[in-house]
Amino acid sequence: MLLRRMLNLLKLFGRLFGCSDSNEERVPEKTQVPETMDKYLIVGLGNPGSEYEDTRHNTGYMVLDAFAKASNIVFEDKRYGYVAETTLKGRKIILLKPTTYMNLSGNAVRYWLQKENIDQKRLLVVADEIALPLGTFRLKGNGSNGGHNGLGHIQQLIGQQYARLRMGIGNEFARGQQVDWVLGRYSADEKEVLEPAVNMAVDIIKSFVLAGIDITMNQFNNKGKSPAVKKQVE
């Protein structure tokens, strides 16, 4: 009994003064490496499926496809959406095309914000907008959903304090024909008008990540007031 107490005392003194028992294996302490890379979630709204490809309501998808192509990355089918990742000057960018269908877009946005622990200040949502002429755009730091079902559902789940890029699709439809218009496909001529705005949207995303919402709005919103003229290649 006395011998056992003496051994226990020796072990205690060894721990206090940095000595270790040769027979006792030391377990290394776990160190948690902090994640220092800023992360951004860029969401392009639309509907999944070939029947919705090139429709006006999928303009958000089209912008993210253009960004992914320019960044040489591909989307993977993951929970609630098609997801692609890249980095830009030390910042991580997560692209998300929700597969929840437009009216439930908020489920995908909320899930990926929480999963990646991304602040809403680093969320940008790209959506179509009938109140703007085709080929124009407007970037805002927050605001109402403007009657857009996808933005409306996002607002229900996370509020309206997030940036959104509205891509103009025009409103050349008769009364009561809005659904047919937004779900209709772009014509070849309309794509010609839309393409410069999509390319500009890619630059807007990069600026949002690198410079923030205020500087990006000041730099780009004036350019989005009228459709850009596509340069002709001679």
JSON list of C-alpha atoms in Angstrom, two decimals:
[
{"chain": "A", "resi": 1, "resn": "MET", "atom": "CA", "xyz": [0.00, 0.00, 0.00]},
{"chain": "A", "resi": 2, "resn": "LEU", "atom": "CA", "xyz": [2.78, 2.41, 0.96]},
{"chain": "A", "resi": 3, "resn": "LEU", "atom": "CA", "xyz": [4.75, 1.55, -2.19]},
{"chain": "A", "resi": 4, "resn": "ARG", "atom": "CA", "xyz": [1.73, 2.27, -4.40]},
{"chain": "A", "resi": 5, "resn": "ARG", "atom": "CA", "xyz": [1.26, 5.69, -2.75]},
{"chain": "A", "resi": 6, "resn": "MET", "atom": "CA", "xyz": [4.92, 6.52, -3.33]},
{"chain": "A", "resi": 7, "resn": "LEU", "atom": "CA", "xyz": [4.65, 5.59, -7.04]},
{"chain": "A", "resi": 8, "resn": "ASN", "atom": "CA", "xyz": [1.57, 7.78, -7.43]},
{"chain": "A", "resi": 9, "resn": "LEU", "atom": "CA", "xyz": [3.40, 10.69, -5.79]},
{"chain": "A", "resi": 10, "resn": "LEU", "atom": "CA", "xyz": [6.36, 10.23, -8.14]},
{"chain": "A", "resi": 11, "resn": "LYS", "atom": "CA", "xyz": [4.04, 10.33, -11.15]},
{"chain": "A", "resi": 12, "resn": "LEU", "atom": "CA", "xyz": [2.39, 13.50, -9.82]},
{"chain": "A", "resi": 13, "resn": "PHE", "atom": "CA", "xyz": [5.75, 15.24, -9.31]},
{"chain": "A", "resi": 14, "resn": "GLY", "atom": "CA", "xyz": [6.82, 14.11, -12.79]},
{"chain": "A", "resi": 15, "resn": "ARG", "atom": "CA", "xyz": [3.81, 15.75, -14.38]},
{"chain": "A", "resi": 16, "resn": "LEU", "atom": "CA", "xyz": [4.25, 18.96, -12.39]},
{"chain": "A", "resi": 17, "resn": "PHE", "atom": "CA", "xyz": [7.92, 19.35, -13.28]},
{"chain": "A", "resi": 18, "resn": "GLY", "atom": "CA", "xyz": [7.84, 18.08, -16.86]},
{"chain": "A", "resi": 19, "resn": "CYS", "atom": "CA", "xyz": [9.15, 14.58, -16.22]},
{"chain": "A", "resi": 20, "resn": "SER", "atom": "CA", "xyz": [7.35, 11.57, -17.67]},
{"chain": "A", "resi": 21, "resn": "ASP", "atom": "CA", "xyz": [7.10, 7.97, -16.76]},
{"chain": "A", "resi": 22, "resn": "SER", "atom": "CA", "xyz": [9.06, 5.91, -19.27]},
{"chain": "A", "resi": 23, "resn": "ASN", "atom": "CA", "xyz": [6.26, 3.36, -19.33]},
{"chain": "A", "resi": 24, "resn": "GLU", "atom": "CA", "xyz": [3.52, 5.95, -19.88]},
{"chain": "A", "resi": 25, "resn": "GLU", "atom": "CA", "xyz": [2.77, 6.85, -23.52]},
{"chain": "A", "resi": 26, "resn": "ARG", "atom": "CA", "xyz": [2.29, 10.58, -24.06]},
{"chain": "A", "resi": 27, "resn": "VAL", "atom": "CA", "xyz": [-0.75, 11.46, -26.20]},
{"chain": "A", "resi": 28, "resn": "PRO", "atom": "CA", "xyz": [-0.19, 14.56, -28.34]},
{"chain": "A", "resi": 29, "resn": "GLU", "atom": "CA", "xyz": [-2.65, 17.37, -27.82]},
{"chain": "A", "resi": 30, "resn": "LYS", "atom": "CA", "xyz": [-5.00, 18.10, -30.70]},
{"chain": "A", "resi": 31, "resn": "THR", "atom": "CA", "xyz": [-4.54, 21.53, -32.20]},
{"chain": "A", "resi": 32, "resn": "GLN", "atom": "CA", "xyz": [-7.32, 23.13, -34.17]},
{"chain": "A", "resi": 33, "resn": "VAL", "atom": "CA", "xyz": [-6.11, 25.03, -37.21]},
{"chain": "A", "resi": 34, "resn": "PRO", "atom": "CA", "xyz": [-8.28, 28.12, -37.74]},
{"chain": "A", "resi": 35, "resn": "GLU", "atom": "CA", "xyz": [-9.92, 28.47, -41.13]},
{"chain": "A", "resi": 36, "resn": "THR", "atom": "CA", "xyz": [-8.68, 31.84, -42.34]},
{"chain": "A", "resi": 37, "resn": "MET", "atom": "CA", "xyz": [-9.94, 31.83, -45.93]},
{"chain": "A", "resi": 38, "resn": "ASP", "atom": "CA", "xyz": [-12.97, 34.07, -46.41]},
{"chain": "A", "resi": 39, "resn": "LYS", "atom": "CA", "xyz": [-15.87, 32.23, -48.07]},
{"chain": "A", "resi": 40, "resn": "TYR", "atom": "CA", "xyz": [-18.56, 33.59, -50.37]},
{"chain": "A", "resi": 41, "resn": "LEU", "atom": "CA", "xyz": [-21.79, 31.99, -51.58]},
{"chain": "A", "resi": 42, "resn": "ILE", "atom": "CA", "xyz": [-22.93, 32.99, -55.07]},
{"chain": "A", "resi": 43, "resn": "VAL", "atom": "CA", "xyz": [-26.40, 31.71, -55.96]},
{"chain": "A", "resi": 44, "resn": "GLY", "atom": "CA", "xyz": [-27.93, 31.65, -59.44]},
{"chain": "A", "resi": 45, "resn": "LEU", "atom": "CA", "xyz": [-31.67, 31.05, -59.35]},
{"chain": "A", "resi": 46, "resn": "GLY", "atom": "CA", "xyz": [-33.45, 28.81, -61.83]},
{"chain": "A", "resi": 47, "resn": "ASN", "atom": "CA", "xyz": [-35.19, 25.47, -62.30]},
{"chain": "A", "resi": 48, "resn": "PRO", "atom": "CA", "xyz": [-33.42, 22.15, -62.89]},
{"chain": "A", "resi": 49, "resn": "GLY", "atom": "CA", "xyz": [-34.07, 19.98, -65.92]},
{"chain": "A", "resi": 50, "resn": "SER", "atom": "CA", "xyz": [-33.59, 20.19, -69.67]},
{"chain": "A", "resi": 51, "resn": "GLU", "atom": "CA", "xyz": [-37.11, 21.59, -70.15]},
{"chain": "A", "resi": 52, "resn": "TYR", "atom": "CA", "xyz": [-36.00, 24.80, -68.41]},
{"chain": "A", "resi": 53, "resn": "GLU", "atom": "CA", "xyz": [-32.68, 25.31, -70.20]},
{"chain": "A", "resi": 54, "resn": "ASP", "atom": "CA", "xyz": [-32.27, 28.74, -71.81]},
{"chain": "A", "resi": 55, "resn": "THR", "atom": "CA", "xyz": [-35.53, 30.01, -70.31]},
{"chain": "A", "resi": 56, "resn": "ARG", "atom": "CA", "xyz": [-35.73, 33.55, -68.97]},
{"chain": "A", "resi": 57, "resn": "HIS", "atom": "CA", "xyz": [-36.38, 32.29, -65.45]},
{"chain": "A", "resi": 58, "resn": "ASN", "atom": "CA", "xyz": [-33.03, 30.46, -65.58]},
{"chain": "A", "resi": 59, "resn": "THR", "atom": "CA", "xyz": [-30.94, 33.55, -66.22]},
{"chain": "A", "resi": 60, "resn": "GLY", "atom": "CA", "xyz": [-29.33, 33.12, -62.80]},
{"chain": "A", "resi": 61, "resn": "TYR", "atom": "CA", "xyz": [-28.22, 29.63, -63.83]},
{"chain": "A", "resi": 62, "resn": "MET", "atom": "CA", "xyz": [-26.79, 31.09, -67.06]},
{"chain": "A", "resi": 63, "resn": "VAL", "atom": "CA", "xyz": [-24.68, 33.64, -65.19]},
{"chain": "A", "resi": 64, "resn": "LEU", "atom": "CA", "xyz": [-23.19, 30.97, -62.92]},
{"chain": "A", "resi": 65, "resn": "ASP", "atom": "CA", "xyz": [-22.53, 28.71, -65.92]},
{"chain": "A", "resi": 66, "resn": "ALA", "atom": "CA", "xyz": [-20.61, 31.55, -67.52]},
{"chain": "A", "resi": 67, "resn": "PHE", "atom": "CA", "xyz": [-18.61, 32.14, -64.33]},
{"chain": "A", "resi": 68, "resn": "ALA", "atom": "CA", "xyz": [-17.82, 28.43, -64.02]},
{"chain": "A", "resi": 69, "resn": "LYS", "atom": "CA", "xyz": [-16.71, 28.25, -67.65]},
{"chain": "A", "resi": 70, "resn": "ALA", "atom": "CA", "xyz": [-14.44, 31.27, -67.23]},
{"chain": "A", "resi": 71, "resn": "SER", "atom": "CA", "xyz": [-12.99, 29.70, -64.06]},
{"chain": "A", "resi": 72, "resn": "ASN", "atom": "CA", "xyz": [-12.57, 26.25, -65.68]},
{"chain": "A", "resi": 73, "resn": "ILE", "atom": "CA", "xyz": [-14.61, 24.49, -62.99]},
{"chain": "A", "resi": 74, "resn": "VAL", "atom": "CA", "xyz": [-17.60, 22.12, -63.18]},
{"chain": "A", "resi": 75, "resn": "PHE", "atom": "CA", "xyz": [-20.72, 21.69, -61.09]},
{"chain": "A", "resi": 76, "resn": "GLU", "atom": "CA", "xyz": [-21.46, 18.61, -58.99]},
{"chain": "A", "resi": 77, "resn": "ASP", "atom": "CA", "xyz": [-24.92, 17.44, -57.99]},
{"chain": "A", "resi": 78, "resn": "LYS", "atom": "CA", "xyz": [-25.06, 17.87, -54.22]},
{"chain": "A", "resi": 79, "resn": "ARG", "atom": "CA", "xyz": [-27.72, 18.42, -51.58]},
{"chain": "A", "resi": 80, "resn": "TYR", "atom": "CA", "xyz": [-30.27, 21.01, -52.67]},
{"chain": "A", "resi": 81, "resn": "GLY", "atom": "CA", "xyz": [-28.28, 22.06, -55.72]},
{"chain": "A", "resi": 82, "resn": "TYR", "atom": "CA", "xyz": [-25.50, 21.95, -58.27]},
{"chain": "A", "resi": 83, "resn": "VAL", "atom": "CA", "xyz": [-22.34, 23.18, -56.57]},
{"chain": "A", "resi": 84, "resn": "ALA", "atom": "CA", "xyz": [-18.91, 24.28, -57.83]},
{"chain": "A", "resi": 85, "resn": "GLU", "atom": "CA", "xyz": [-15.99, 25.77, -55.92]},
{"chain": "A", "resi": 86, "resn": "THR", "atom": "CA", "xyz": [-13.04, 27.95, -56.81]},
{"chain": "A", "resi": 87, "resn": "THR", "atom": "CA", "xyz": [-10.73, 30.50, -55.21]},
{"chain": "A", "resi": 88, "resn": "LEU", "atom": "CA", "xyz": [-9.96, 34.10, -56.08]},
{"chain": "A", "resi": 89, "resn": "LYS", "atom": "CA", "xyz": [-6.97, 35.82, -54.50]},
{"chain": "A", "resi": 90, "resn": "GLY", "atom": "CA", "xyz": [-7.20, 33.89, -51.26]},
{"chain": "A", "resi": 91, "resn": "ARG", "atom": "CA", "xyz": [-11.00, 33.87, -51.09]},
{"chain": "A", "resi": 92, "resn": "LYS", "atom": "CA", "xyz": [-13.14, 30.78, -51.52]},
{"chain": "A", "resi": 93, "resn": "ILE", "atom": "CA", "xyz": [-16.14, 31.05, -53.84]},
{"chain": "A", "resi": 94, "resn": "ILE", "atom": "CA", "xyz": [-18.97, 28.53, -53.71]},
{"chain": "A", "resi": 95, "resn": "LEU", "atom": "CA", "xyz": [-21.35, 28.61, -56.66]},
{"chain": "A", "resi": 96, "resn": "LEU", "atom": "CA", "xyz": [-24.83, 27.23, -56.08]},
{"chain": "A", "resi": 97, "resn": "LYS", "atom": "CA", "xyz": [-27.61, 26.52, -58.58]},
{"chain": "A", "resi": 98, "resn": "PRO", "atom": "CA", "xyz": [-30.53, 25.35, -56.42]},
{"chain": "A", "resi": 99, "resn": "THR", "atom": "CA", "xyz": [-32.37, 22.21, -57.57]},
{"chain": "A", "resi": 100, "resn": "THR", "atom": "CA", "xyz": [-35.31, 22.83, -55.24]},
{"chain": "A", "resi": 101, "resn": "TYR", "atom": "CA", "xyz": [-37.21, 24.57, -58.05]},
{"chain": "A", "resi": 102, "resn": "MET", "atom": "CA", "xyz": [-37.65, 28.31, -57.92]},
{"chain": "A", "resi": 103, "resn": "ASN", "atom": "CA", "xyz": [-40.38, 28.57, -55.29]},
{"chain": "A", "resi": 104, "resn": "LEU", "atom": "CA", "xyz": [-38.27, 26.74, -52.67]},
{"chain": "A", "resi": 105, "resn": "SER", "atom": "CA", "xyz": [-34.91, 28.35, -53.41]},
{"chain": "A", "resi": 106, "resn": "GLY", "atom": "CA", "xyz": [-34.57, 29.49, -49.80]},
{"chain": "A", "resi": 107, "resn": "ASN", "atom": "CA", "xyz": [-34.08, 25.91, -48.62]},
{"chain": "A", "resi": 108, "resn": "ALA", "atom": "CA", "xyz": [-30.89, 25.58, -50.67]},
{"chain": "A", "resi": 109, "resn": "VAL", "atom": "CA", "xyz": [-29.58, 29.03, -49.76]},
{"chain": "A", "resi": 110, "resn": "ARG", "atom": "CA", "xyz": [-30.12, 28.58, -46.03]},
{"chain": "A", "resi": 111, "resn": "TYR", "atom": "CA", "xyz": [-28.63, 25.08, -46.03]},
{"chain": "A", "resi": 112, "resn": "TRP", "atom": "CA", "xyz": [-25.39, 26.10, -47.77]},
{"chain": "A", "resi": 113, "resn": "LEU", "atom": "CA", "xyz": [-24.98, 29.25, -45.71]},
{"chain": "A", "resi": 114, "resn": "GLN", "atom": "CA", "xyz": [-25.20, 27.16, -42.55]},
{"chain": "A", "resi": 115, "resn": "LYS", "atom": "CA", "xyz": [-23.15, 24.24, -43.86]},
{"chain": "A", "resi": 116, "resn": "GLU", "atom": "CA", "xyz": [-20.24, 26.44, -44.90]},
{"chain": "A", "resi": 117, "resn": "ASN", "atom": "CA", "xyz": [-20.70, 28.93, -42.04]},
{"chain": "A", "resi": 118, "resn": "ILE", "atom": "CA", "xyz": [-20.93, 31.89, -44.43]},
{"chain": "A", "resi": 119, "resn": "ASP", "atom": "CA", "xyz": [-22.07, 35.31, -43.25]},
{"chain": "A", "resi": 120, "resn": "GLN", "atom": "CA", "xyz": [-25.05, 36.73, -45.18]},
{"chain": "A", "resi": 121, "resn": "LYS", "atom": "CA", "xyz": [-22.91, 39.75, -46.04]},
{"chain": "A", "resi": 122, "resn": "ARG", "atom": "CA", "xyz": [-20.98, 37.38, -48.30]},
{"chain": "A", "resi": 123, "resn": "LEU", "atom": "CA", "xyz": [-24.07, 36.07, -50.10]},
{"chain": "A", "resi": 124, "resn": "LEU", "atom": "CA", "xyz": [-24.96, 37.24, -53.61]},
{"chain": "A", "resi": 125, "resn": "VAL", "atom": "CA", "xyz": [-28.09, 35.97, -55.38]},
{"chain": "A", "resi": 126, "resn": "VAL", "atom": "CA", "xyz": [-28.49, 36.34, -59.16]},
{"chain": "A", "resi": 127, "resn": "ALA", "atom": "CA", "xyz": [-32.07, 36.35, -60.45]},
{"chain": "A", "resi": 128, "resn": "ASP", "atom": "CA", "xyz": [-34.14, 37.34, -63.48]},
{"chain": "A", "resi": 129, "resn": "GLU", "atom": "CA", "xyz": [-36.13, 40.57, -63.36]},
{"chain": "A", "resi": 130, "resn": "ILE", "atom": "CA", "xyz": [-39.14, 41.43, -65.56]},
{"chain": "A", "resi": 131, "resn": "ALA", "atom": "CA", "xyz": [-39.12, 45.07, -64.40]},
{"chain": "A", "resi": 132, "resn": "LEU", "atom": "CA", "xyz": [-35.79, 45.66, -66.18]},
{"chain": "A", "resi": 133, "resn": "PRO", "atom": "CA", "xyz": [-35.29, 45.65, -69.96]},
{"chain": "A", "resi": 134, "resn": "LEU", "atom": "CA", "xyz": [-33.47, 42.74, -71.50]},
{"chain": "A", "resi": 135, "resn": "GLY", "atom": "CA", "xyz": [-29.70, 43.18, -71.32]},
{"chain": "A", "resi": 136, "resn": "THR", "atom": "CA", "xyz": [-29.75, 45.51, -68.32]},
{"chain": "A", "resi": 137, "resn": "PHE", "atom": "CA", "xyz": [-29.04, 44.73, -64.67]},
{"chain": "A", "resi": 138, "resn": "ARG", "atom": "CA", "xyz": [-29.12, 46.22, -61.20]},
{"chain": "A", "resi": 139, "resn": "LEU", "atom": "CA", "xyz": [-27.09, 45.31, -58.13]},
{"chain": "A", "resi": 140, "resn": "LYS", "atom": "CA", "xyz": [-28.48, 46.02, -54.65]},
{"chain": "A", "resi": 141, "resn": "GLY", "atom": "CA", "xyz": [-27.23, 45.30, -51.15]},
{"chain": "A", "resi": 142, "resn": "ASN", "atom": "CA", "xyz": [-30.69, 44.42, -49.81]},
{"chain": "A", "resi": 143, "resn": "GLY", "atom": "CA", "xyz": [-34.35, 45.09, -50.46]},
{"chain": "A", "resi": 144, "resn": "SER", "atom": "CA", "xyz": [-37.70, 43.51, -51.15]},
{"chain": "A", "resi": 145, "resn": "ASN", "atom": "CA", "xyz": [-38.26, 40.49, -53.36]},
{"chain": "A", "resi": 146, "resn": "GLY", "atom": "CA", "xyz": [-40.09, 42.55, -55.99]},
{"chain": "A", "resi": 147, "resn": "GLY", "atom": "CA", "xyz": [-42.64, 39.78, -56.51]},
{"chain": "A", "resi": 148, "resn": "HIS", "atom": "CA", "xyz": [-39.99, 37.24, -57.52]},
{"chain": "A", "resi": 149, "resn": "ASN", "atom": "CA", "xyz": [-40.95, 33.85, -56.09]},
{"chain": "A", "resi": 150, "resn": "GLY", "atom": "CA", "xyz": [-37.38, 32.65, -55.61]},
{"chain": "A", "resi": 151, "resn": "LEU", "atom": "CA", "xyz": [-36.28, 35.81, -53.83]},
{"chain": "A", "resi": 152, "resn": "GLY", "atom": "CA", "xyz": [-39.52, 35.73, -51.86]},
{"chain": "A", "resi": 153, "resn": "HIS", "atom": "CA", "xyz": [-38.81, 32.28, -50.43]},
{"chain": "A", "resi": 154, "resn": "ILE", "atom": "CA", "xyz": [-35.23, 33.24, -49.59]},
{"chain": "A", "resi": 155, "resn": "GLN", "atom": "CA", "xyz": [-36.58, 36.28, -47.76]},
{"chain": "A", "resi": 156, "resn": "GLN", "atom": "CA", "xyz": [-38.98, 34.09, -45.76]},
{"chain": "A", "resi": 157, "resn": "LEU", "atom": "CA", "xyz": [-36.10, 32.00, -44.45]},
{"chain": "A", "resi": 158, "resn": "ILE", "atom": "CA", "xyz": [-33.17, 34.41, -43.99]},
{"chain": "A", "resi": 159, "resn": "GLY", "atom": "CA", "xyz": [-34.65, 37.90, -44.30]},
{"chain": "A", "resi": 160, "resn": "GLN", "atom": "CA", "xyz": [-33.84, 40.51, -46.94]},
{"chain": "A", "resi": 161, "resn": "GLN", "atom": "CA", "xyz": [-30.39, 41.62, -45.78]},
{"chain": "A", "resi": 162, "resn": "TYR", "atom": "CA", "xyz": [-28.40, 40.07, -48.59]},
{"chain": "A", "resi": 163, "resn": "ALA", "atom": "CA", "xyz": [-27.05, 41.26, -51.96]},
{"chain": "A", "resi": 164, "resn": "ARG", "atom": "CA", "xyz": [-28.89, 40.49, -55.16]},
{"chain": "A", "resi": 165, "resn": "LEU", "atom": "CA", "xyz": [-28.07, 41.01, -58.82]},
{"chain": "A", "resi": 166, "resn": "ARG", "atom": "CA", "xyz": [-31.22, 41.41, -60.91]},
{"chain": "A", "resi": 167, "resn": "MET", "atom": "CA", "xyz": [-30.80, 40.54, -64.59]},
{"chain": "A", "resi": 168, "resn": "GLY", "atom": "CA", "xyz": [-33.33, 42.21, -66.87]},
{"chain": "A", "resi": 169, "resn": "ILE", "atom": "CA", "xyz": [-35.45, 39.91, -69.05]},
{"chain": "A", "resi": 170, "resn": "GLY", "atom": "CA", "xyz": [-38.03, 42.46, -70.20]},
{"chain": "A", "resi": 171, "resn": "ASN", "atom": "CA", "xyz": [-41.81, 42.30, -69.96]},
{"chain": "A", "resi": 172, "resn": "GLU", "atom": "CA", "xyz": [-43.08, 42.08, -73.51]},
{"chain": "A", "resi": 173, "resn": "PHE", "atom": "CA", "xyz": [-46.07, 39.91, -72.70]},
{"chain": "A", "resi": 174, "resn": "ALA", "atom": "CA", "xyz": [-49.80, 40.38, -72.67]},
{"chain": "A", "resi": 175, "resn": "ARG", "atom": "CA", "xyz": [-51.76, 40.65, -69.47]},
{"chain": "A", "resi": 176, "resn": "GLY", "atom": "CA", "xyz": [-51.99, 37.30, -67.71]},
{"chain": "A", "resi": 177, "resn": "GLN", "atom": "CA", "xyz": [-49.09, 35.83, -69.72]},
{"chain": "A", "resi": 178, "resn": "GLN", "atom": "CA", "xyz": [-46.27, 36.44, -67.23]},
{"chain": "A", "resi": 179, "resn": "VAL", "atom": "CA", "xyz": [-45.73, 32.75, -66.42]},
{"chain": "A", "resi": 180, "resn": "ASP", "atom": "CA", "xyz": [-45.46, 31.85, -70.10]},
{"chain": "A", "resi": 181, "resn": "TRP", "atom": "CA", "xyz": [-43.01, 34.70, -70.59]},
{"chain": "A", "resi": 182, "resn": "VAL", "atom": "CA", "xyz": [-40.59, 33.84, -67.77]},
{"chain": "A", "resi": 183, "resn": "LEU", "atom": "CA", "xyz": [-40.70, 30.14, -68.61]},
{"chain": "A", "resi": 184, "resn": "GLY", "atom": "CA", "xyz": [-40.23, 30.83, -72.31]},
{"chain": "A", "resi": 185, "resn": "ARG", "atom": "CA", "xyz": [-36.89, 30.33, -74.02]},
{"chain": "A", "resi": 186, "resn": "TYR", "atom": "CA", "xyz": [-34.69, 33.14, -75.24]},
{"chain": "A", "resi": 187, "resn": "SER", "atom": "CA", "xyz": [-34.60, 33.58, -78.98]},
{"chain": "A", "resi": 188, "resn": "ALA", "atom": "CA", "xyz": [-31.27, 33.77, -80.79]},
{"chain": "A", "resi": 189, "resn": "ASP", "atom": "CA", "xyz": [-31.62, 37.55, -81.11]},
{"chain": "A", "resi": 190, "resn": "GLU", "atom": "CA", "xyz": [-32.43, 37.90, -77.40]},
{"chain": "A", "resi": 191, "resn": "LYS", "atom": "CA", "xyz": [-29.35, 35.88, -76.48]},
{"chain": "A", "resi": 192, "resn": "GLU", "atom": "CA", "xyz": [-27.26, 38.35, -78.47]},
{"chain": "A", "resi": 193, "resn": "VAL", "atom": "CA", "xyz": [-28.61, 41.16, -76.32]},
{"chain": "A", "resi": 194, "resn": "LEU", "atom": "CA", "xyz": [-28.27, 39.17, -73.09]},
{"chain": "A", "resi": 195, "resn": "GLU", "atom": "CA", "xyz": [-24.71, 37.91, -73.58]},
{"chain": "A", "resi": 196, "resn": "PRO", "atom": "CA", "xyz": [-22.85, 41.17, -72.75]},
{"chain": "A", "resi": 197, "resn": "ALA", "atom": "CA", "xyz": [-24.88, 41.50, -69.53]},
{"chain": "A", "resi": 198, "resn": "VAL", "atom": "CA", "xyz": [-24.03, 37.93, -68.54]},
{"chain": "A", "resi": 199, "resn": "ASN", "atom": "CA", "xyz": [-20.34, 38.59, -69.17]},
{"chain": "A", "resi": 200, "resn": "MET", "atom": "CA", "xyz": [-20.59, 41.77, -67.10]},
{"chain": "A", "resi": 201, "resn": "ALA", "atom": "CA", "xyz": [-22.26, 39.78, -64.33]},
{"chain": "A", "resi": 202, "resn": "VAL", "atom": "CA", "xyz": [-19.20, 37.53, -64.14]},
{"chain": "A", "resi": 203, "resn": "ASP", "atom": "CA", "xyz": [-17.08, 40.62, -63.50]},
{"chain": "A", "resi": 204, "resn": "ILE", "atom": "CA", "xyz": [-19.60, 41.84, -60.92]},
{"chain": "A", "resi": 205, "resn": "ILE", "atom": "CA", "xyz": [-19.28, 38.59, -58.98]},
{"chain": "A", "resi": 206, "resn": "LYS", "atom": "CA", "xyz": [-15.50, 38.91, -58.91]},
{"chain": "A", "resi": 207, "resn": "SER", "atom": "CA", "xyz": [-15.73, 42.54, -57.77]},
{"chain": "A", "resi": 208, "resn": "PHE", "atom": "CA", "xyz": [-18.27, 41.63, -55.07]},
{"chain": "A", "resi": 209, "resn": "VAL", "atom": "CA", "xyz": [-15.84, 39.06, -53.67]},
{"chain": "A", "resi": 210, "resn": "LEU", "atom": "CA", "xyz": [-12.75, 41.26, -53.88]},
{"chain": "A", "resi": 211, "resn": "ALA", "atom": "CA", "xyz": [-14.08, 44.77, -53.23]},
{"chain": "A", "resi": 212, "resn": "GLY", "atom": "CA", "xyz": [-17.47, 44.38, -51.53]},
{"chain": "A", "resi": 213, "resn": "ILE", "atom": "CA", "xyz": [-21.00, 45.43, -52.36]},
{"chain": "A", "resi": 214, "resn": "ASP", "atom": "CA", "xyz": [-20.69, 49.24, -52.12]},
{"chain": "A", "resi": 215, "resn": "ILE", "atom": "CA", "xyz": [-17.71, 49.64, -54.42]},
{"chain": "A", "resi": 216, "resn": "THR", "atom": "CA", "xyz": [-19.18, 47.12, -56.86]},
{"chain": "A", "resi": 217, "resn": "MET", "atom": "CA", "xyz": [-22.52, 48.94, -57.04]},
{"chain": "A", "resi": 218, "resn": "ASN", "atom": "CA", "xyz": [-20.77, 52.25, -57.68]},
{"chain": "A", "resi": 219, "resn": "GLN", "atom": "CA", "xyz": [-18.60, 50.72, -60.37]},
{"chain": "A", "resi": 220, "resn": "PHE", "atom": "CA", "xyz": [-21.19, 48.69, -62.29]},
{"chain": "A", "resi": 221, "resn": "ASN", "atom": "CA", "xyz": [-24.75, 49.94, -61.80]},
{"chain": "A", "resi": 222, "resn": "ASN", "atom": "CA", "xyz": [-24.40, 52.82, -64.26]},
{"chain": "A", "resi": 223, "resn": "LYS", "atom": "CA", "xyz": [-23.22, 50.32, -66.87]},
{"chain": "A", "resi": 224, "resn": "GLY", "atom": "CA", "xyz": [-26.35, 48.24, -66.36]},
{"chain": "A", "resi": 225, "resn": "LYS", "atom": "CA", "xyz": [-28.90, 50.96, -67.11]},
{"chain": "A", "resi": 226, "resn": "SER", "atom": "CA", "xyz": [-28.99, 50.21, -70.84]},
{"chain": "A", "resi": 227, "resn": "PRO", "atom": "CA", "xyz": [-28.14, 47.10, -72.87]},
{"chain": "A", "resi": 228, "resn": "ALA", "atom": "CA", "xyz": [-24.53, 46.88, -73.92]},
{"chain": "A", "resi": 229, "resn": "VAL", "atom": "CA", "xyz": [-23.79, 46.72, -77.63]},
{"chain": "A", "resi": 230, "resn": "LYS", "atom": "CA", "xyz": [-22.07, 43.50, -78.52]},
{"chain": "A", "resi": 231, "resn": "LYS", "atom": "CA", "xyz": [-18.85, 44.15, -80.40]},
{"chain": "A", "resi": 232, "resn": "GLN", "atom": "CA", "xyz": [-18.80, 42.81, -83.92]},
{"chain": "A", "resi": 233, "resn": "VAL", "atom": "CA", "xyz": [-15.80, 40.74, -84.93]},
{"chain": "A", "resi": 234, "resn": "GLU", "atom": "CA", "xyz": [-14.57, 41.77, -88.36]}
]
